Amino acid sequence: MTETLYTMIRNRAHRAVRRAPLAEIAHEYAHLGLSPIERMTRRFEMLCREEIPVILDAGEKILFVRTVPNLPDIFTEEEWAERHRDHFIHENGYVSNLSPDYATVIAKGLDAVRAETDCPETRRAIDALCNLSDRYRDYARENGREDAAAVLDVVPHYPARTFREALQFLRILHFGIWLEGSYHNTLGRFDKYMYPYYAHDTENGMTEDEALDLVCDFFLACNKDSDLYTGVQQGDNGQSLVLGGTDADGREVYSDLSRLCLRASEKLNMIDPKINLRVNRNTPLSVYEEGSRLTAVGLGFPQYSNDDVVIPGLEKLGYAHEDAADYAVAACWEYIIPRVGADIANIGALNFPGVVDTALHHSLKNAETFDEFMADVRRAIGEACDAIIASVDRADVLFTPHPLLNILFGCDISKGAKYNNFGIHGTGVAIAADSLAVLRDHVFGDKTISKEAILAACDNDFMGQEELLAFVRSECPKMGQDNDSVDEIACDLLHTFSLALRGKTNCRGGIWRAGTGSAMFYLWHADALGASPDGRRRGEPFGTNYSPALHTRTDGPISLIRSFTKPDLTETVNGGPLTLEFHASVFRDPDNIPKLANLVRYFVSRGGHQLQLNTVSKETLLDAQAHPENYPHLIVRIWGWSAYFVELDKPYQDHVIARQEYSL
Amino acid sequence: MFNVTQSVTGTIFDVKEFTVHDGPGVRTTVFFKGCPLTCIWCHNPEGMDTAPTLMVRNTQCTGCGLCCRPCTHADCRPFGRCLHICPKGLVKVAGRAVGAGELVTKLSAGAELYGAGGGGVTLSGGEPLLQPEFARAVARGLHENGIHTALQTSGFAKADTFASVLDTVDYVLFDLKLAHEDDHRRYTGVSCVPIHKNLAHLRESGKPFVLRIPLIPGITDTDENLTALSALAGDDPVELMPYNPYAGAKYPTVGKVFRYELPEETEERSPETLAKLFRRARVLR
Ligand code: SF4
Ligand code: SF4
């Protein structure tokens, strides 16, 4: 990776190579009465033709950069409306959020894959991609880049032999599936499937610096087109990869290559790819230290996943051991199995505070004891889960076909794969637990708050009830303070959630998975809800993912970790991390790296499933909000991904700033 | 067996976990209320008085006036403000009584973590030596639970008080501020003579310790003072603590005025030049 290329990508100067947007095509496709697969294939062929080979810099080793800025939709609005009427359309209807099997294709070469397939559209898609690649090769050769041309002589037609060829092949495939219109499909267990090529080259004299340089080049490539990738906010683009963990036989995957990846990410200091680190009880402290050095950079990753919780959790849900052991992390945090998983991990979300609100309005009046009321809350959780299931299962789930993407799954992935499970997030569990603790202790317990008073307060947003508000909000115990009396309610809620889904099947023959994530629901759910008995005012968002209420004040990360590792998290392996916020000053001293490493290991040893660590200072954020022009590179973690702070909408910015409260 | 730690009560104003500048490893720091010194740069003004201190985090105050209305709560009476009404939870009292046993139990929750990383608990403040019996009880209780305990102190206490608490802890972070008596009195309000005496005792005790020097531009961070402190420190390990520009942030919340003003022309010394002034120093960042 050369300095000029790095600077160019960082300053977004490479975007100058982009052409004008392509015109709409859906009406013509509709007019011709083309089938969905024909449309996907035609569009892909057209896009590959329209792409122009570009080499951004004489030192650019991993080629392929988008010049076409948009993918014209294949269906007209009316056609989409029709599809929505007759089917369940997940998100925007294209396949997303899975973990493709790049390794098999990289080892075979596209010519062999083409020969094996009996799907004519897949052959056309492969031909289109190979054609584009051949044009890149010729362009490189004409421009004196024999090194790059020689790589493209081999890949993607033939199996990759070297580390560079494998990386270039991966780049082409990843570029290709985005261009085909699928999105948020991750890079998977990069250090596992790239290791053979890395080891081959290392044995043949590749130095550590050369290897690092190639990894940097590849990582940098992930930042070239990322603004074109769909998401709720800039940065939400699903380019995550997983390092470490074990294989099916329990062997450690973490290697020198994993270490290089962490270093490359540290060196690049850019938001892609997002790094997930799989750890377990045998992971040495040195690995956490390497991870912590990356945390100190302030990118908001690595995000940690605990094999000791996730693997047994997935097995409980029916995943075979070898599949569970191979788990990767989808775009944000959802656990997904490479190749065999067609799970839709984010199909809905249970709103825990919403459930409490329902019970509050329906059964508080008549409940004589807290246990009675809690039974109603559990029932309401069951009903809410059933409602989510019914809303999805009212029709079949329909995706557009993806002839190219299919080769990375060895099947028609739009129809599903070995695992077709649906995941449901669980938002605001801390707020629900805090609220229930107030009801238990003061409405049913010492009766200092009457049922009418708490109901009225929630309905009127505590107007004129300031003393009650101050009491429940600031003086009652909260999840995150390592207080068993609150935390046990959270345990109950999460357990109930997982039980409510147990044994239920979905329309694709899969099962339902419970999670602790929130995605954008932490804002959406909160918006739709009045005040909560814990003193959360109307309109105040929940904490993101698996985190305390925003107004919770704790003594620090030890209490937080202890609170949030009490539930049996093997039951909520749809994923959803606890987020710890650290003031940037903590990491100015390299002596503090081992301290952070110990803290993360503590989280893992206590049975946490997933952990995110953020480093930003509130002063910086406020200043960035006031002077965005001074902070083009300031990175924060939003829910499952990192983003440039100044590119976020104000409510998201405000939320990040508010989150800082409990870190100070 | 009767456990002395159960029966002693003290006053603290904060507990902070994962304090990275308060001794080795992962630590939790407990802040004892009250300090005999009045350093003008002190960044914990709520910890200075022994009596509970009203704190209003007024940067976020909407001026609704609710907390100024008369109320009937007994605990609000001394402060002339209602502590139980602010919708944003901005009105608080720094300083709460806590039993040593209860505190030890709470602090011991992280024992497994502390043990793994060579960390533990730090007694800080304010000045822990103002509550020697409580400090001893807490340190002994922690010790019984196998937790490494550090004392962070100004060193300003009677010799026997210092010695008795020193006996119960594993490590000491001993502050040195100003080498000259006049300056010391002027900026911290007390004499440095007892401090130097206690330092001598600390050295003789054989307990591991570190000397900590706050770098306050224009006051402690002068060539003259640092050279003198360096002579005092000799071969002992030193940690230099750069000035925190947010040091004055909490003064308005306790109704006090931050009297320290950063000199306009502060020469930035690099950590290397600073460290060179001492035989064994490192600069905390
Ligand atoms: S000795 Fe420490 S706590 Fe006491 S006034 Fe000085 S700086 Fe503040
Ligand atoms: S109640 Fe709170 S917001 Fe209102 S005036 Fe008092 S401190 Fe300010």
mmCIF file with all atom_site columns, N, CA, C and O in Angstrom, chain A residues 91 137 181 184 190 195 211 268-269 335 377 396 444 459 651 656:
data_model
loop_
_atom_site.group_PDB
_atom_site.id
_atom_site.type_symbol
_atom_site.label_atom_id
_atom_site.label_alt_id
_atom_site.label_comp_id
_atom_site.label_asym_id
_atom_site.label_entity_id
_atom_site.label_seq_id
_atom_site.pdbx_PDB_ins_code
_atom_site.Cartn_x
_atom_site.Cartn_y
_atom_site.Cartn_z
_atom_site.occupancy
_atom_site.B_iso_or_equiv
_atom_site.pdbx_formal_charge
_atom_site.auth_seq_id
_atom_site.auth_comp_id
_atom_site.auth_asym_id
_atom_site.auth_atom_id
_atom_site.pdbx_PDB_model_num
ATOM 1  N N  . GLU A 1 91  ? -36.274 -6.554  4.172   1.00 0.00 ? 91  GLU A N  1
ATOM 2  C CA . GLU A 1 91  ? -35.541 -5.320  3.833   1.00 0.00 ? 91  GLU A CA 1
ATOM 3  C C  . GLU A 1 91  ? -35.797 -4.948  2.378   1.00 0.00 ? 91  GLU A C  1
ATOM 4  O O  . GLU A 1 91  ? -36.934 -4.754  1.990   1.00 0.00 ? 91  GLU A O  1
ATOM 5  N N  . ARG A 1 137 ? -7.041  -6.872  -16.665 1.00 0.00 ? 137 ARG A N  1
ATOM 6  C CA . ARG A 1 137 ? -5.726  -7.455  -16.928 1.00 0.00 ? 137 ARG A CA 1
ATOM 7  C C  . ARG A 1 137 ? -5.063  -6.744  -18.116 1.00 0.00 ? 137 ARG A C  1
ATOM 8  O O  . ARG A 1 137 ? -3.914  -6.307  -18.044 1.00 0.00 ? 137 ARG A O  1
ATOM 9  N N  . GLY A 1 181 ? -25.889 -6.882  -6.640  1.00 0.00 ? 181 GLY A N  1
ATOM 10 C CA . GLY A 1 181 ? -27.033 -6.331  -5.927  1.00 0.00 ? 181 GLY A CA 1
ATOM 11 C C  . GLY A 1 181 ? -27.326 -6.965  -4.582  1.00 0.00 ? 181 GLY A C  1
ATOM 12 O O  . GLY A 1 181 ? -28.253 -6.571  -3.894  1.00 0.00 ? 181 GLY A O  1
ATOM 13 N N  . HIS A 1 184 ? -24.281 -6.380  2.246   1.00 0.00 ? 184 HIS A N  1
ATOM 14 C CA . HIS A 1 184 ? -23.938 -6.720  3.637   1.00 0.00 ? 184 HIS A CA 1
ATOM 15 C C  . HIS A 1 184 ? -23.483 -8.161  3.804   1.00 0.00 ? 184 HIS A C  1
ATOM 16 O O  . HIS A 1 184 ? -23.562 -8.689  4.908   1.00 0.00 ? 184 HIS A O  1
ATOM 17 N N  . PHE A 1 190 ? -11.752 -14.607 7.644   1.00 0.00 ? 190 PHE A N  1
ATOM 18 C CA . PHE A 1 190 ? -10.662 -14.229 6.742   1.00 0.00 ? 190 PHE A CA 1
ATOM 19 C C  . PHE A 1 190 ? -9.352  -14.934 7.078   1.00 0.00 ? 190 PHE A C  1
ATOM 20 O O  . PHE A 1 190 ? -8.674  -15.471 6.206   1.00 0.00 ? 190 PHE A O  1
ATOM 21 N N  . TYR A 1 195 ? -5.360  -18.355 5.331   1.00 0.00 ? 195 TYR A N  1
ATOM 22 C CA . TYR A 1 195 ? -4.115  -18.823 5.931   1.00 0.00 ? 195 TYR A CA 1
ATOM 23 C C  . TYR A 1 195 ? -3.269  -19.711 5.011   1.00 0.00 ? 195 TYR A C  1
ATOM 24 O O  . TYR A 1 195 ? -2.046  -19.521 4.919   1.00 0.00 ? 195 TYR A O  1
ATOM 25 N N  . ALA A 1 211 ? 3.753   -9.152  3.616   1.00 0.00 ? 211 ALA A N  1
ATOM 26 C CA . ALA A 1 211 ? 2.416   -9.672  3.912   1.00 0.00 ? 211 ALA A CA 1
ATOM 27 C C  . ALA A 1 211 ? 1.530   -8.562  4.468   1.00 0.00 ? 211 ALA A C  1
ATOM 28 O O  . ALA A 1 211 ? 0.374   -8.400  4.054   1.00 0.00 ? 211 ALA A O  1
ATOM 29 N N  . LEU A 1 268 ? -4.230  1.410   9.166   1.00 0.00 ? 268 LEU A N  1
ATOM 30 C CA . LEU A 1 268 ? -5.132  2.090   8.235   1.00 0.00 ? 268 LEU A CA 1
ATOM 31 C C  . LEU A 1 268 ? -6.000  3.134   8.929   1.00 0.00 ? 268 LEU A C  1
ATOM 32 O O  . LEU A 1 268 ? -6.271  4.198   8.383   1.00 0.00 ? 268 LEU A O  1
ATOM 33 N N  . ASN A 1 269 ? -6.498  2.772   10.124  1.00 0.00 ? 269 ASN A N  1
ATOM 34 C CA . ASN A 1 269 ? -7.368  3.685   10.849  1.00 0.00 ? 269 ASN A CA 1
ATOM 35 C C  . ASN A 1 269 ? -8.568  4.092   10.006  1.00 0.00 ? 269 ASN A C  1
ATOM 36 O O  . ASN A 1 269 ? -8.919  5.269   9.926   1.00 0.00 ? 269 ASN A O  1
ATOM 37 N N  . TYR A 1 335 ? -24.801 -13.797 14.644  1.00 0.00 ? 335 TYR A N  1
ATOM 38 C CA . TYR A 1 335 ? -23.979 -14.969 14.341  1.00 0.00 ? 335 TYR A CA 1
ATOM 39 C C  . TYR A 1 335 ? -24.557 -15.699 13.140  1.00 0.00 ? 335 TYR A C  1
ATOM 40 O O  . TYR A 1 335 ? -25.761 -15.906 13.043  1.00 0.00 ? 335 TYR A O  1
ATOM 41 N N  . VAL A 1 377 ? -46.374 -10.150 32.349  1.00 0.00 ? 377 VAL A N  1
ATOM 42 C CA . VAL A 1 377 ? -45.298 -9.656  31.491  1.00 0.00 ? 377 VAL A CA 1
ATOM 43 C C  . VAL A 1 377 ? -44.774 -10.799 30.626  1.00 0.00 ? 377 VAL A C  1
ATOM 44 O O  . VAL A 1 377 ? -44.582 -10.648 29.418  1.00 0.00 ? 377 VAL A O  1
ATOM 45 N N  . ASP A 1 396 ? -44.729 -16.403 2.230   1.00 0.00 ? 396 ASP A N  1
ATOM 46 C CA . ASP A 1 396 ? -43.375 -16.920 2.102   1.00 0.00 ? 396 ASP A CA 1
ATOM 47 C C  . ASP A 1 396 ? -42.387 -15.770 1.989   1.00 0.00 ? 396 ASP A C  1
ATOM 48 O O  . ASP A 1 396 ? -42.734 -14.675 1.556   1.00 0.00 ? 396 ASP A O  1
ATOM 49 N N  . PHE A 1 444 ? -45.682 -2.734  44.361  1.00 0.00 ? 444 PHE A N  1
ATOM 50 C CA . PHE A 1 444 ? -46.143 -3.922  45.090  1.00 0.00 ? 444 PHE A CA 1
ATOM 51 C C  . PHE A 1 444 ? -45.439 -4.058  46.442  1.00 0.00 ? 444 PHE A C  1
ATOM 52 O O  . PHE A 1 444 ? -46.014 -4.553  47.384  1.00 0.00 ? 444 PHE A O  1
ATOM 53 N N  . ASP A 1 459 ? -48.153 7.852   31.350  1.00 0.00 ? 459 ASP A N  1
ATOM 54 C CA . ASP A 1 459 ? -49.001 8.412   30.293  1.00 0.00 ? 459 ASP A CA 1
ATOM 55 C C  . ASP A 1 459 ? -48.769 9.899   30.099  1.00 0.00 ? 459 ASP A C  1
ATOM 56 O O  . ASP A 1 459 ? -48.911 10.417  28.996  1.00 0.00 ? 459 ASP A O  1
ATOM 57 N N  . PRO A 1 651 ? -29.742 13.164  15.436  1.00 0.00 ? 651 PRO A N  1
ATOM 58 C CA . PRO A 1 651 ? -30.188 12.309  16.551  1.00 0.00 ? 651 PRO A CA 1
ATOM 59 C C  . PRO A 1 651 ? -29.182 11.212  16.886  1.00 0.00 ? 651 PRO A C  1
ATOM 60 O O  . PRO A 1 651 ? -29.003 10.865  18.052  1.00 0.00 ? 651 PRO A O  1
ATOM 61 N N  . VAL A 1 656 ? -24.806 9.350   20.567  1.00 0.00 ? 656 VAL A N  1
ATOM 62 C CA . VAL A 1 656 ? -23.418 8.991   20.870  1.00 0.00 ? 656 VAL A CA 1
ATOM 63 C C  . VAL A 1 656 ? -22.901 9.872   22.005  1.00 0.00 ? 656 VAL A C  1
ATOM 64 O O  . VAL A 1 656 ? -22.222 9.408   22.921  1.00 0.00 ? 656 VAL A O  1
#
